[in-house]
PDB file of C-alpha atoms in Angstrom:
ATOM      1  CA  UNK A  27     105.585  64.075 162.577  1.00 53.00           C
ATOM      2  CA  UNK A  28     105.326  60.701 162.884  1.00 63.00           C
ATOM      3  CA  UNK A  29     106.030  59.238 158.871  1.00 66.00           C
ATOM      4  CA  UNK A  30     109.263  61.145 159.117  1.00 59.00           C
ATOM      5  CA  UNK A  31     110.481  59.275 162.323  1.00 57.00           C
ATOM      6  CA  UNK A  32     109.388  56.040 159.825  1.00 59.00           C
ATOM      7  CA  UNK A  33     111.162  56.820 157.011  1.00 72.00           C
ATOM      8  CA  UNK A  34     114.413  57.669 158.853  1.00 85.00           C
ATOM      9  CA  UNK A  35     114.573  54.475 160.550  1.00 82.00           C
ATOM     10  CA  UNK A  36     113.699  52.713 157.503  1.00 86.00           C
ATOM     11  CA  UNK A  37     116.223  54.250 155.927  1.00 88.00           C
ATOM     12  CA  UNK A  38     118.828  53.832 158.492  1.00 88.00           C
ATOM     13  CA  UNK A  39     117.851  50.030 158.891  1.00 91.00           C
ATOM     14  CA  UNK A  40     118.058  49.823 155.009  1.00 93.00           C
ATOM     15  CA  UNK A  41     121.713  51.541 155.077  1.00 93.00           C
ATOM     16  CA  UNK A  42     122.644  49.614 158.235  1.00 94.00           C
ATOM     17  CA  UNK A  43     121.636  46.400 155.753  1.00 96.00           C
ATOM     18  CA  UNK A  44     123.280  47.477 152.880  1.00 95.00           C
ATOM     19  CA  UNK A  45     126.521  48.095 154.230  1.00 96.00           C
ATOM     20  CA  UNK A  46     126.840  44.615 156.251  1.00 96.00           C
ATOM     21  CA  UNK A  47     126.046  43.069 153.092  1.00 97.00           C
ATOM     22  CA  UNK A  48     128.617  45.014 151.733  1.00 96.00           C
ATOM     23  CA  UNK A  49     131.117  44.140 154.168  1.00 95.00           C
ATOM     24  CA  UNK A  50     130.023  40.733 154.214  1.00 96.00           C
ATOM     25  CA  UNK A  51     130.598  40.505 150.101  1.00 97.00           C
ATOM     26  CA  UNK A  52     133.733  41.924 150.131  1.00 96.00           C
ATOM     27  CA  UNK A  53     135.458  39.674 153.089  1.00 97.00           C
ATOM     28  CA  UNK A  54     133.944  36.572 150.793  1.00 97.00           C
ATOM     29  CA  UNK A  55     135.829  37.655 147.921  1.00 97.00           C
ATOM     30  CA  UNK A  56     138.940  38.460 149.726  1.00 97.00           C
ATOM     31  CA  UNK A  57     138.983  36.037 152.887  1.00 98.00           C
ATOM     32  CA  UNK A  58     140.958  33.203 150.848  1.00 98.00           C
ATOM     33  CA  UNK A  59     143.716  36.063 150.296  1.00 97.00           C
ATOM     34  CA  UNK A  60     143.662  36.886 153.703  1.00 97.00           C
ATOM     35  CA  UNK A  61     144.171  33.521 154.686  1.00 97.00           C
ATOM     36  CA  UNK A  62     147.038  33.053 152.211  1.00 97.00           C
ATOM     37  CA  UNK A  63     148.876  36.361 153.688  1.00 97.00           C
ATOM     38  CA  UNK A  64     148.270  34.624 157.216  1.00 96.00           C
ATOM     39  CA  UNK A  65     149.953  31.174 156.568  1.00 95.00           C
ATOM     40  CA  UNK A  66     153.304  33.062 154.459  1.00 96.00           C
ATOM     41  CA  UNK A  67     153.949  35.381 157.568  1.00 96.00           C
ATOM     42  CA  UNK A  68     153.579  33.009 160.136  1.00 95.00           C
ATOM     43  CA  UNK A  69     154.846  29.580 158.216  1.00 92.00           C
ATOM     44  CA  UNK A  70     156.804  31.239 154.958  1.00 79.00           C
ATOM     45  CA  UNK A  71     159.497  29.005 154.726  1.00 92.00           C
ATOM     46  CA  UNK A  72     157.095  26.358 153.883  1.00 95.00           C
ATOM     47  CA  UNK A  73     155.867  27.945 150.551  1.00 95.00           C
ATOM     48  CA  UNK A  74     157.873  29.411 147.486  1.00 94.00           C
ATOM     49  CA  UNK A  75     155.340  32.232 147.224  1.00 94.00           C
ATOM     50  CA  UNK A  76     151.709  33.368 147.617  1.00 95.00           C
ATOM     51  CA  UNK A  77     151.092  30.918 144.688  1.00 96.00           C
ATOM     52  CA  UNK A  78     152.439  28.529 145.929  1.00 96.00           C
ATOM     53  CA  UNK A  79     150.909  29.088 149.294  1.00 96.00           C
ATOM     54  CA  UNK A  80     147.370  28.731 147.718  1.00 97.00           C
ATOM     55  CA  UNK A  81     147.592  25.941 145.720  1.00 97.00           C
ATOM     56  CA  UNK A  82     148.817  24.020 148.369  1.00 97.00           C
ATOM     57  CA  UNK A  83     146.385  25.088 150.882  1.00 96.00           C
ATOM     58  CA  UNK A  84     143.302  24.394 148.614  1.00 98.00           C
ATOM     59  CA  UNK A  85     144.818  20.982 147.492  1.00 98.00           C
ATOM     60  CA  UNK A  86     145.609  20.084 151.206  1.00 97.00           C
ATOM     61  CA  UNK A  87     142.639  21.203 152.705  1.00 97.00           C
ATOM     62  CA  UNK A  88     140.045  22.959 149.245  1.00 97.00           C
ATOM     63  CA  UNK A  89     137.735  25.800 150.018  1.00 97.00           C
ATOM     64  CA  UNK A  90     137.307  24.918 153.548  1.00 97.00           C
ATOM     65  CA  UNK A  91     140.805  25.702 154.331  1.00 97.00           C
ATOM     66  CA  UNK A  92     140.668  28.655 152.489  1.00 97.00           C
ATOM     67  CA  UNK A  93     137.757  30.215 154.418  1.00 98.00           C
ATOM     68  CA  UNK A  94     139.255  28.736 157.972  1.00 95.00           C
ATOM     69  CA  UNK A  95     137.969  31.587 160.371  1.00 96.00           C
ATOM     70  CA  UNK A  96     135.282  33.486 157.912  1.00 97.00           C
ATOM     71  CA  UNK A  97     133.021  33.210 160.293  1.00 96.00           C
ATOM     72  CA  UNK A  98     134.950  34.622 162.990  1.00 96.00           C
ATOM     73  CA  UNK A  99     135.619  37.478 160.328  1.00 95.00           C
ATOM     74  CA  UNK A 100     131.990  38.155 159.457  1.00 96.00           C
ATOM     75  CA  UNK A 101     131.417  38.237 163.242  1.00 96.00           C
ATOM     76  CA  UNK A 102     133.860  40.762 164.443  1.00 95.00           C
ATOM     77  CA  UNK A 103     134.310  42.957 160.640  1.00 95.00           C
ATOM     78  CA  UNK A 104     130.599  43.405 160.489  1.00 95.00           C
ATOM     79  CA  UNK A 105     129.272  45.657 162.838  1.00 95.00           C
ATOM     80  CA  UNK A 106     132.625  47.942 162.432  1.00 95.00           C
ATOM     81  CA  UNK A 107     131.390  48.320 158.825  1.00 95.00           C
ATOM     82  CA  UNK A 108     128.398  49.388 159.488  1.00 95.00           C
ATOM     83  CA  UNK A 109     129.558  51.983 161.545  1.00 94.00           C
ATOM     84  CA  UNK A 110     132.340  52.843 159.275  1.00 94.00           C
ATOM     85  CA  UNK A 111     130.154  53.215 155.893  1.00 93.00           C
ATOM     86  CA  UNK A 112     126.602  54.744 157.808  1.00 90.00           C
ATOM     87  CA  UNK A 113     129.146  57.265 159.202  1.00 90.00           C
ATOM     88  CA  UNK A 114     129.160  58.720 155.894  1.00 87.00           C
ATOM     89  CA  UNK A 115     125.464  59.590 155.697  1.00 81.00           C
ATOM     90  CA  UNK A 116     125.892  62.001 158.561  1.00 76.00           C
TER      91      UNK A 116
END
């Protein structure tokens, strides 16, 4: 009885884990593109192209700029993915 109500929270705590660190990997790699896509919509005419747009950013303002709002990201994206990729174990 009770080792099977253990090892189903362990292993819903272990795929809750998993998939924030999943989402949490995959906004890293991605966030500076993100960022990018942000500053041609709302300022395009600045930049000659998403190229453009980055190298200009990073020189301006380097990694820092380039993450601007990850954490806000990593707040808000997290516990959706969680939900979203533990979904698929039911």
């Amino acid at each position: 009885g009770n080792s099977f109500l253990m090892t189903s929270m362990e292993t819903v705590v272990s795929n809750a884990l998993g998939s924030a660190g999943a989402g949490i990997v995959s906004r890293l790699l991605t966030h500076p593109l993100d960022t990018v896509k942000a500053r041609l919509q709302a300022q395009g005419r600045q930049y000659r192209g998403p190229f453009d747009a980055f190298k200009r950013t990073y020189m301006a303002e380097g990694m820092k700029g380039l993450y601007r709002g990850f954490s806000a990201v990593i707040v808000g994206g997290t516990p959706g993915t969680i939900l979203y990729l533990c979904s698929y174990d039911i």
